[in-house]
N, CA, C and O atoms as a DFTB+ gen file, in Angstrom:
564 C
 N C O
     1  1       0.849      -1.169       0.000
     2  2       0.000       0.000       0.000
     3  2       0.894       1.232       0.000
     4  3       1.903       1.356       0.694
     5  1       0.390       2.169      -0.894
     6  2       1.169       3.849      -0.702
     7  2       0.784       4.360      -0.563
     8  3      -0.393       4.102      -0.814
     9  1       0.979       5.540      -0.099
    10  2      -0.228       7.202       0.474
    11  2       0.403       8.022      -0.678
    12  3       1.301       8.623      -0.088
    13  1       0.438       8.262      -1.505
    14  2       0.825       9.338      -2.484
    15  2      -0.288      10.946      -2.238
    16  3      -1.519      10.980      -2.226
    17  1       0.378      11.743      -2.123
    18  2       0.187      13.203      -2.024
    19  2      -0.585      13.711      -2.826
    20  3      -0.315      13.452      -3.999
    21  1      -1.670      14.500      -2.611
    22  2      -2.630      14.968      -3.798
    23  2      -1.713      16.449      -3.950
    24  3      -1.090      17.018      -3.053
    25  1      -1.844      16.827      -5.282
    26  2      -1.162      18.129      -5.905
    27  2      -2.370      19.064      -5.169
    28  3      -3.581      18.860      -5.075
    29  1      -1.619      20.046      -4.743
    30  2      -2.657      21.452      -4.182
    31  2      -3.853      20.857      -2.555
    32  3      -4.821      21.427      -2.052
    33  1      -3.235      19.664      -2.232
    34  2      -3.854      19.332      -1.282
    35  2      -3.202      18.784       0.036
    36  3      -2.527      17.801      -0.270
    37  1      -3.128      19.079       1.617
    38  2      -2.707      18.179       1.881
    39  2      -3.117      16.967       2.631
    40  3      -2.590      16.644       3.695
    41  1      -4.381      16.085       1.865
    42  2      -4.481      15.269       1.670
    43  2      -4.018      14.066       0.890
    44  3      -3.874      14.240      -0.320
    45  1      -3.674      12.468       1.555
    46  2      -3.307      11.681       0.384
    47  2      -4.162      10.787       0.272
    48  3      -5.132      10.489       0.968
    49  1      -3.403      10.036      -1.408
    50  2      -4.305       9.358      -2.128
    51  2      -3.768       7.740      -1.863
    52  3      -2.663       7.273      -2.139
    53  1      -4.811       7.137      -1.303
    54  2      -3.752       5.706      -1.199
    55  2      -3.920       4.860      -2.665
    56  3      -4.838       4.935      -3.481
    57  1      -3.012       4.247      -2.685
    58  2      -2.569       3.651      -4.308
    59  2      -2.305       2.477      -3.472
    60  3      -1.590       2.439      -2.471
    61  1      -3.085       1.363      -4.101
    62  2      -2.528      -0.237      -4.057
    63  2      -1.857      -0.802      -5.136
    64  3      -2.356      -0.883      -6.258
    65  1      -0.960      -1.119      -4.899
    66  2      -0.202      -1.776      -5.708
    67  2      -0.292      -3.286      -5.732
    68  3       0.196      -3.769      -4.711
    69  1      -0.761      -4.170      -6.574
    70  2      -1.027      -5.696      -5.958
    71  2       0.194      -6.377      -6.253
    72  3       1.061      -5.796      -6.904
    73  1       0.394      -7.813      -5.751
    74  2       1.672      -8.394      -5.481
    75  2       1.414      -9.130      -7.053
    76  3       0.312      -9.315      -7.570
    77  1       2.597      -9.443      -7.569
    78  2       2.649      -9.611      -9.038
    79  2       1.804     -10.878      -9.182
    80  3       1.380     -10.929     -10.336
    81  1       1.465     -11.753      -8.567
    82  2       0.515     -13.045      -8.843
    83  2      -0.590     -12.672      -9.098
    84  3      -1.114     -13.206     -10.076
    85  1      -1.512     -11.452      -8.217
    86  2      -2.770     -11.057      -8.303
    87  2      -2.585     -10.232      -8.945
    88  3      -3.722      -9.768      -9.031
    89  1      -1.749      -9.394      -9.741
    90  2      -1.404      -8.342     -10.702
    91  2      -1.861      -9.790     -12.270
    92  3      -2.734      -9.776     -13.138
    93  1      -1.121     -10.471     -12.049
    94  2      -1.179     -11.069     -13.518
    95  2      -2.696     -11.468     -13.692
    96  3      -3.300     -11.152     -14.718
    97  1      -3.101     -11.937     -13.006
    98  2      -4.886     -12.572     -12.474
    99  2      -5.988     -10.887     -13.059
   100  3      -6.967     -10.578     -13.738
   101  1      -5.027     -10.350     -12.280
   102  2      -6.029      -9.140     -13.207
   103  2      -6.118      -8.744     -13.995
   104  3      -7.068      -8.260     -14.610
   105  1      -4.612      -8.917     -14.257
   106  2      -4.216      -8.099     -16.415
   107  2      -5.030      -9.218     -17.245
   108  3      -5.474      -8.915     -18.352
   109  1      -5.200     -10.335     -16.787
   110  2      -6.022     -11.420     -17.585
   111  2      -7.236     -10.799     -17.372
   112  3      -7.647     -10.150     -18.333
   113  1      -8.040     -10.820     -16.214
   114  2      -9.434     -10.431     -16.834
   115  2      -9.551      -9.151     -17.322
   116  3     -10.524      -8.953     -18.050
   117  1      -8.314      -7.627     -16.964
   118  2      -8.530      -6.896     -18.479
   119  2      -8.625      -6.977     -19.645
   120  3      -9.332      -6.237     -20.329
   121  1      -7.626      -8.283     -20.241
   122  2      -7.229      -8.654     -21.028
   123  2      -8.240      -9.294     -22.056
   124  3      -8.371      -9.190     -23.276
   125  1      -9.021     -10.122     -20.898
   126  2     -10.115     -11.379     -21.366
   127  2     -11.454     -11.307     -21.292
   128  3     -12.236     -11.630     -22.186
   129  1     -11.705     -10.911     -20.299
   130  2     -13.341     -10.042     -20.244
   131  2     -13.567      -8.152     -20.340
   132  3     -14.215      -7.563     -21.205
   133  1     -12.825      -7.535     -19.193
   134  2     -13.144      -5.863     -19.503
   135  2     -13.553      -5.923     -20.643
   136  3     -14.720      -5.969     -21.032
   137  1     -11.801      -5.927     -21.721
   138  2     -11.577      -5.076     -22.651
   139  2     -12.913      -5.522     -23.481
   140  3     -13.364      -4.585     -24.138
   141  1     -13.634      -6.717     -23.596
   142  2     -14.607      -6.627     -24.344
   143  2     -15.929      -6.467     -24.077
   144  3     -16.882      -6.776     -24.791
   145  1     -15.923      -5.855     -22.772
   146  2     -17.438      -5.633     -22.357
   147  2     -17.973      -4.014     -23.366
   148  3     -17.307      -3.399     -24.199
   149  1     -19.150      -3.777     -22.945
   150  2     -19.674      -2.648     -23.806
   151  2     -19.316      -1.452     -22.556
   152  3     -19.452      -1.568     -21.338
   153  1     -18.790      -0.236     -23.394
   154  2     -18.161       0.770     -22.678
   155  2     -19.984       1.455     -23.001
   156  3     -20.826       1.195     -23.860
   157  1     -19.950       2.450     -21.752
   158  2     -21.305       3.175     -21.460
   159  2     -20.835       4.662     -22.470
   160  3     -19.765       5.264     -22.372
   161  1     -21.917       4.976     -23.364
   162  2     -21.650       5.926     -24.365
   163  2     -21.524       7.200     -24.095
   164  3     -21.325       8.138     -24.868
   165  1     -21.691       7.182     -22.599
   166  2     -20.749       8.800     -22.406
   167  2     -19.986       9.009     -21.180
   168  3     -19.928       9.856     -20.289
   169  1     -19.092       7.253     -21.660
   170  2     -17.840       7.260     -21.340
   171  2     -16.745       7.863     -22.188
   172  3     -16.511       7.524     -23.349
   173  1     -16.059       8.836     -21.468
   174  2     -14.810       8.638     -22.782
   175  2     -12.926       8.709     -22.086
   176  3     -11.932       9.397     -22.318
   177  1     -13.274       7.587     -21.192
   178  2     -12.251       7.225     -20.381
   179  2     -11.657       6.048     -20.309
   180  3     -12.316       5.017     -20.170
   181  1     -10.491       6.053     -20.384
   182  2     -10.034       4.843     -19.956
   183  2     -10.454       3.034     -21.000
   184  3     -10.584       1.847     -20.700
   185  1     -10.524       3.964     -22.380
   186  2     -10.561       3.266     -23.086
   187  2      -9.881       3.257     -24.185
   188  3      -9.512       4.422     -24.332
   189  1      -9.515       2.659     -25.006
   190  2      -8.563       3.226     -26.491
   191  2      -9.154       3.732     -27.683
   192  3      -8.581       4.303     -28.611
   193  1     -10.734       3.377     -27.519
   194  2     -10.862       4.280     -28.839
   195  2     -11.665       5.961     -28.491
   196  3     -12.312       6.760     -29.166
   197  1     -11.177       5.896     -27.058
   198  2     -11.827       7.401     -26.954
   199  2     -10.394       8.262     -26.528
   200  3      -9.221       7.947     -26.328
   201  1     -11.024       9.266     -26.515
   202  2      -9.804      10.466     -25.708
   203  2     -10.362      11.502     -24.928
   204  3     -11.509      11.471     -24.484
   205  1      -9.383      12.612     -24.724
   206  2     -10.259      13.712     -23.385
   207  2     -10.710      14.712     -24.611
   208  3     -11.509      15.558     -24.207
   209  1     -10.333      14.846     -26.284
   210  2     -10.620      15.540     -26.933
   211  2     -12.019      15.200     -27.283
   212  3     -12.870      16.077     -27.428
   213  1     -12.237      14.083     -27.404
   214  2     -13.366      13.921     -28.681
   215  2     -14.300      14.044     -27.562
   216  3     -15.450      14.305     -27.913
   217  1     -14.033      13.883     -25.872
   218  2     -14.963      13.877     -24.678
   219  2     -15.416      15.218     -24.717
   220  3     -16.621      15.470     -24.703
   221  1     -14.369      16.275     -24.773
   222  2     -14.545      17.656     -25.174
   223  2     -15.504      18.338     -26.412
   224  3     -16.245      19.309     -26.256
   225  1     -15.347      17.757     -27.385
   226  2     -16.260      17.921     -28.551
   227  2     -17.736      17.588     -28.589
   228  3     -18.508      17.754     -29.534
   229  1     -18.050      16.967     -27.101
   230  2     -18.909      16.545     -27.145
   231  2     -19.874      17.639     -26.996
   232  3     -21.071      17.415     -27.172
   233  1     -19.466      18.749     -26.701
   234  2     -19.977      20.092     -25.565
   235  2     -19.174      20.951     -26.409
   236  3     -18.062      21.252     -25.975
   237  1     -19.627      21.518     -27.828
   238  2     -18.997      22.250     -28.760
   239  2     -19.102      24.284     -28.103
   240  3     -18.251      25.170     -28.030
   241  1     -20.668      24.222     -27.750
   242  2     -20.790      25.589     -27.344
   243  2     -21.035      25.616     -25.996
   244  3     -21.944      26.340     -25.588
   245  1     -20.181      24.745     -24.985
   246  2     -19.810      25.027     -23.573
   247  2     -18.863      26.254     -23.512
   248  3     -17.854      26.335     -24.213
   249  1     -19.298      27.307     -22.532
   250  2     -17.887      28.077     -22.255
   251  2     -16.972      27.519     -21.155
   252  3     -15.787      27.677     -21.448
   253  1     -17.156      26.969     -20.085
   254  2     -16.695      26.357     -19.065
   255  2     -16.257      25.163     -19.699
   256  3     -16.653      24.594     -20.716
   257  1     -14.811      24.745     -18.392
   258  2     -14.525      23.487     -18.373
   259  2     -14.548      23.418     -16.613
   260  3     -13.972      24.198     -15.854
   261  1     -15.371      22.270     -16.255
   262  2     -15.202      21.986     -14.795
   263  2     -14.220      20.710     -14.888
   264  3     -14.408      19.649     -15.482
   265  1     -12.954      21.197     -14.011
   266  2     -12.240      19.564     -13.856
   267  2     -12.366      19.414     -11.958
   268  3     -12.113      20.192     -11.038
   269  1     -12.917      17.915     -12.035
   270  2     -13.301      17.033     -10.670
   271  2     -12.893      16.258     -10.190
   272  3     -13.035      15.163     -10.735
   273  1     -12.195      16.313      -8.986
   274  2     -11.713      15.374      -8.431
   275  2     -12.697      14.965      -7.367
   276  3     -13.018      15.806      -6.528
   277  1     -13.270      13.599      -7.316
   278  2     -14.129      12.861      -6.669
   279  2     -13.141      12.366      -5.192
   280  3     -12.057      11.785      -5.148
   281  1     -13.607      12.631      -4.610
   282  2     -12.710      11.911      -3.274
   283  2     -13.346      10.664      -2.745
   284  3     -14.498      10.572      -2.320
   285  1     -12.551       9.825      -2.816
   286  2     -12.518       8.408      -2.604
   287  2     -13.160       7.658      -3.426
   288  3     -13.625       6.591      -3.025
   289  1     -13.365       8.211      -5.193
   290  2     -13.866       7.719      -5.825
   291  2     -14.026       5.863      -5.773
   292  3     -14.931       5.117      -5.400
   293  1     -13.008       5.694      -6.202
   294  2     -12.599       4.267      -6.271
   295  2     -13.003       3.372      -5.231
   296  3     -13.356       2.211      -5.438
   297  1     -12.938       4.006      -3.946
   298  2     -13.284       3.196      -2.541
   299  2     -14.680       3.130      -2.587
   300  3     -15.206       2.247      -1.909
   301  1     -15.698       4.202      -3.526
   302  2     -16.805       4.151      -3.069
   303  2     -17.485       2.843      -3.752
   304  3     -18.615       2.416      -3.516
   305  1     -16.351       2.209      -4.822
   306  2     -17.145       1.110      -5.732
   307  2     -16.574       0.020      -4.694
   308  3     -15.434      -0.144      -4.258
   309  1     -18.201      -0.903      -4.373
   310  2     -17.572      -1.845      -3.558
   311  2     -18.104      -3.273      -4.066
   312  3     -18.990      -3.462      -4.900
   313  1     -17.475      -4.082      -3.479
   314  2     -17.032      -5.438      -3.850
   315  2     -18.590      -6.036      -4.746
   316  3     -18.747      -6.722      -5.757
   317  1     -19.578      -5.350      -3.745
   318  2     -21.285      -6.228      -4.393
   319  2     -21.136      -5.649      -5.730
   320  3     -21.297      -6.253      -6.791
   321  1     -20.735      -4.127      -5.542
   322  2     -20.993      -3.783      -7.243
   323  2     -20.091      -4.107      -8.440
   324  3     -20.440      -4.107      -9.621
   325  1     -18.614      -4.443      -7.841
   326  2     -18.122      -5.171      -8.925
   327  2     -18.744      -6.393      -9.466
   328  3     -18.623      -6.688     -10.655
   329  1     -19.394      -7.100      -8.642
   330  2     -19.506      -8.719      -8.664
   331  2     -21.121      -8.282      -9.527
   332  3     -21.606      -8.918     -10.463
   333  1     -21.723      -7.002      -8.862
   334  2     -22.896      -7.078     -10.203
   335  2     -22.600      -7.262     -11.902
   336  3     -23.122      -7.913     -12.807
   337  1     -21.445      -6.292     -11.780
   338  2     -20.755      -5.696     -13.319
   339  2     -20.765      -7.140     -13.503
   340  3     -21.848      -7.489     -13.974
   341  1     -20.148      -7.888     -13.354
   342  2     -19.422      -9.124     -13.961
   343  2     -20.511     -10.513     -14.237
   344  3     -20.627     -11.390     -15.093
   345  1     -21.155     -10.137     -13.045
   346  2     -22.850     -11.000     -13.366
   347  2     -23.850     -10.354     -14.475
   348  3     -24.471     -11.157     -15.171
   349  1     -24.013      -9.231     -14.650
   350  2     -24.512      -8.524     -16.024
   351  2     -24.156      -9.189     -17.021
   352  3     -24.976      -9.724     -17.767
   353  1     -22.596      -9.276     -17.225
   354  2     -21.728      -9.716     -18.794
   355  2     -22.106     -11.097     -18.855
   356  3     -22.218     -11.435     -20.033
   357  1     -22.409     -12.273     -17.842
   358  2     -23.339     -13.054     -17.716
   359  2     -22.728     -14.153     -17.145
   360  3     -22.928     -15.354     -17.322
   361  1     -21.816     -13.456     -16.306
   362  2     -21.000     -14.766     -15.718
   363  2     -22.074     -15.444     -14.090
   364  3     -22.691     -14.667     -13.360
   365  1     -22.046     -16.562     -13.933
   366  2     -22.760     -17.288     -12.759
   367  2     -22.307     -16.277     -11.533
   368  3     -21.521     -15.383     -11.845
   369  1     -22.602     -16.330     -10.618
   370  2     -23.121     -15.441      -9.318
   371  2     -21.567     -15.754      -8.523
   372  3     -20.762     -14.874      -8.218
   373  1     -21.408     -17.123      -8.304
   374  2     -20.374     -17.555      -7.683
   375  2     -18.927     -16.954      -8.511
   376  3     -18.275     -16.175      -7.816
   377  1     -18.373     -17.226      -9.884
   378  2     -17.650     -17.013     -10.344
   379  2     -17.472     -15.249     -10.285
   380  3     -16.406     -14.669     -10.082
   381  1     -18.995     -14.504     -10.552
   382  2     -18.801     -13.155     -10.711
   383  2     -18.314     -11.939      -9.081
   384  3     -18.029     -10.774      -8.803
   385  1     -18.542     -13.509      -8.370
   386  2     -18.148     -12.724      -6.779
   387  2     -16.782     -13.093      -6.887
   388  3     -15.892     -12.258      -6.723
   389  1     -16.585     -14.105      -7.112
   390  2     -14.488     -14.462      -7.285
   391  2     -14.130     -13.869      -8.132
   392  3     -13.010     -14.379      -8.107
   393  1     -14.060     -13.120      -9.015
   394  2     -13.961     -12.110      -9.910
   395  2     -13.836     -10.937      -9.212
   396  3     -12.752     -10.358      -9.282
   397  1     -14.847     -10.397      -8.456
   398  2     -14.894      -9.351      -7.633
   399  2     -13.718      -9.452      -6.703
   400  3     -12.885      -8.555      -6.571
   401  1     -13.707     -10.340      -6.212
   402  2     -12.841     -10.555      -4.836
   403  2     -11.199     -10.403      -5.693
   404  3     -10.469      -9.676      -5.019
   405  1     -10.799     -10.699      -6.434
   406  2      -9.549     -10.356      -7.413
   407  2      -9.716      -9.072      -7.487
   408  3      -8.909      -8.423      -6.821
   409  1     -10.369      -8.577      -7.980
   410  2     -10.360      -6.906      -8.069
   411  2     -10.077      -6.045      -7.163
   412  3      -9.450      -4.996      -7.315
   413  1     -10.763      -6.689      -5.717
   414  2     -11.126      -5.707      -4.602
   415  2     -10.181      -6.106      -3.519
   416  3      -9.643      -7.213      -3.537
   417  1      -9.944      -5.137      -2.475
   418  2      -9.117      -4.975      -1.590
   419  2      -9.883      -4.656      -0.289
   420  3     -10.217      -3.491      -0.077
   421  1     -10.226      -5.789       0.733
   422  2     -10.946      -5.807       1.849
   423  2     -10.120      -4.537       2.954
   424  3      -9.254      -5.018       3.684
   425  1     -10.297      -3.404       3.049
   426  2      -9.647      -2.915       4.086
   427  2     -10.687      -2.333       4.846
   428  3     -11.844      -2.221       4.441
   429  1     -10.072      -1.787       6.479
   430  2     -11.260      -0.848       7.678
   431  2     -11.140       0.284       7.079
   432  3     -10.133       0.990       7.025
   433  1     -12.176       0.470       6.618
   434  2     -12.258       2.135       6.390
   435  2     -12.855       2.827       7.284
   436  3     -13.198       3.928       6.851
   437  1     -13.161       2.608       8.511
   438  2     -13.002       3.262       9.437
   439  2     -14.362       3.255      10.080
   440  3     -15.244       2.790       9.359
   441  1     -14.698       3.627      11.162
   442  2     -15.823       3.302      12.036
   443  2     -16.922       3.542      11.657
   444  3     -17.351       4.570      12.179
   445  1     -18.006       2.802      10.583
   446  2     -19.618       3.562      10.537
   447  2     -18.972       3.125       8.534
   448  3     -19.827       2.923       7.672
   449  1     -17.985       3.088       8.311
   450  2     -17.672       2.757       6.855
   451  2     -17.910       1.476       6.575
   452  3     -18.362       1.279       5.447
   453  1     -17.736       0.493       7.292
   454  2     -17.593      -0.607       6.680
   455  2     -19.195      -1.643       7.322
   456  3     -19.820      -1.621       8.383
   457  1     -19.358      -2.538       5.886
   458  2     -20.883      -3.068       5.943
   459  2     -20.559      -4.120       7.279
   460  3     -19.427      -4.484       7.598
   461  1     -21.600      -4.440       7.847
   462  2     -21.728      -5.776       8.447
   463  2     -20.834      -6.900       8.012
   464  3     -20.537      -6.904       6.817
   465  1     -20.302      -7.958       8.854
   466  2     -19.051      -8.973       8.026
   467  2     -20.586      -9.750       8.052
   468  3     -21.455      -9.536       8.897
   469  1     -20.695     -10.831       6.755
   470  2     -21.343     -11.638       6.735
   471  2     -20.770     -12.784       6.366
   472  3     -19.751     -13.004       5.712
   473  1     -21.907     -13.805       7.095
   474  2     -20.685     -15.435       6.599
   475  2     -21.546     -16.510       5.783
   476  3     -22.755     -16.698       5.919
   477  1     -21.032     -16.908       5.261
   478  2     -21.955     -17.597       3.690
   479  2     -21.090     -19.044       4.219
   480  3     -20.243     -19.262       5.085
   481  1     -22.011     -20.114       2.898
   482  2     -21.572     -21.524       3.303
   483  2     -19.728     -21.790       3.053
   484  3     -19.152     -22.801       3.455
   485  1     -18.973     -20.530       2.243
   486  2     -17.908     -21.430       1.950
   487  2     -16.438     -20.276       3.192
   488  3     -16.215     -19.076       3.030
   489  1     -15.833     -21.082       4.141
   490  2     -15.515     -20.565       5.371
   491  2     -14.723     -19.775       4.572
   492  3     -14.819     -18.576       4.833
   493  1     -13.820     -20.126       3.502
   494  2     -12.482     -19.258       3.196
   495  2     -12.957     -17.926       2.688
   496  3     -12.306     -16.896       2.864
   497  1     -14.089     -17.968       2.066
   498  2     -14.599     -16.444       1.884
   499  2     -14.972     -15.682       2.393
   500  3     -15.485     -14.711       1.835
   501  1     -14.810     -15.881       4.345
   502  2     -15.485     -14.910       5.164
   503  2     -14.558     -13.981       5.025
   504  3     -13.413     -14.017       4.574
   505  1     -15.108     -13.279       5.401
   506  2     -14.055     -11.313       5.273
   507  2     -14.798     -10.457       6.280
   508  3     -15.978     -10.108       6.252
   509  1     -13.558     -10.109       7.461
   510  2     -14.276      -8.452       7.850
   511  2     -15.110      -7.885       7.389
   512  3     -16.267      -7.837       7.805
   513  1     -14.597      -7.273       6.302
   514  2     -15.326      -5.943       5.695
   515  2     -15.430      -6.328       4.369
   516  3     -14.780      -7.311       4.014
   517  1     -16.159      -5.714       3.531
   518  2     -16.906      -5.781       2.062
   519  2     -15.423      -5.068       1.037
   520  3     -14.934      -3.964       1.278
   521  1     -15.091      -5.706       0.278
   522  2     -13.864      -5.258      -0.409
   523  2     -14.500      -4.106      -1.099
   524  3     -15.685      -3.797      -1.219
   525  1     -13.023      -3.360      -1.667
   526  2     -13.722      -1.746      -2.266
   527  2     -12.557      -1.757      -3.713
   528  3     -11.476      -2.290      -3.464
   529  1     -12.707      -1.311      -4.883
   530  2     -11.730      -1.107      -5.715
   531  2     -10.534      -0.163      -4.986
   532  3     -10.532       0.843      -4.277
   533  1      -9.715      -0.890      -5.454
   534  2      -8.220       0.108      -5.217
   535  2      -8.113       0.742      -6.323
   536  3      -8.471       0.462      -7.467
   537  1      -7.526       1.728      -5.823
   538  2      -6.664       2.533      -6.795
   539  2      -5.314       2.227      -7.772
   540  3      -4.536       3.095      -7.377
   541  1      -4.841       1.717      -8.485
   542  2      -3.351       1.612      -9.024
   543  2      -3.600       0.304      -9.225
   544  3      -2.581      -0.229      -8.785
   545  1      -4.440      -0.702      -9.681
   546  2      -4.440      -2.154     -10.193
   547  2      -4.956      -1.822     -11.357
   548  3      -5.688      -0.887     -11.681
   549  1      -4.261      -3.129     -12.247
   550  2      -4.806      -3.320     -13.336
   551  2      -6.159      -2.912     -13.735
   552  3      -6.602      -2.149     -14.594
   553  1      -6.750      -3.788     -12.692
   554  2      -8.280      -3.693     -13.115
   555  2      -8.936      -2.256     -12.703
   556  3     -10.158      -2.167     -12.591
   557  1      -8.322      -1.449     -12.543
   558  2      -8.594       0.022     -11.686
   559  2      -7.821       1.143     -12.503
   560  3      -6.774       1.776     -12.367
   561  1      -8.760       1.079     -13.331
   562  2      -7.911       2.732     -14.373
   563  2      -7.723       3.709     -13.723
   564  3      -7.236       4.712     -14.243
């Protein structure tokens, strides 16, 4: 884990870095499912056939540009909603939560943050807390 420094803030941004086994596990499902899911049409991020220009063009007679930084964006996507994404594209319930659980990073986010721990039939999947996307993984543009 790193705390990296926000520019003009002094707040930091924590960045996970995953250990290269669960790094490769993820570049595969970028690799093998993301990249071919359907991007939402007014996305224009974090994909290759878009850019921040043509996102711009979209809004020809805007005078403003608002740029946003969301705080704790990434933390706010949590483990149920990855595992929805991946059950949508139409993977089984079980597989689309182990999917999730690769993605996500179980940490305390702090008192009143984190859901109820719940415990299901299979023991190795109990967890504290409800995993949240990290920041700085593969699977985390």
């Amino acid at each position: 884990m790193l705390k990296k420094r926000i520019p003009g803030r002094s707040a930091k941004r924590m960045i996970s870095i995953p250990p290269a086994t669960l790094a490769i596990a993820q570049r595969w499902l970028v690799d093998h499912v993301l990249r071919y899911s359907a991007v939402h049409p007014a996305s224009f991020a974090f994909h290759p056939e878009c850019s921040p220009v043509q996102a711009a063009e979209q809004h020809p007679d805007t005078k403003w540009l608002l740029k946003v930084d969301i705080e704790d964006f990434f933390h706010s996507v949590s483990e149920g909603m990855v595992s929805e994404i991946f059950a949508r594209l139409g993977f089984p319930k079980l597989l689309a939560f182990e999917f999730a659980r690769l993605c996500t990073i179980g940490l305390d986010r702090g008192q009143g943050k984190n859901p109820a721990p719940h415990s299901g039939p299979i023991a190795d999947y109990a967890h504290a807390y409800e995993g949240m996307l990290p920041q700085g993984a593969p699977t985390s543009p």
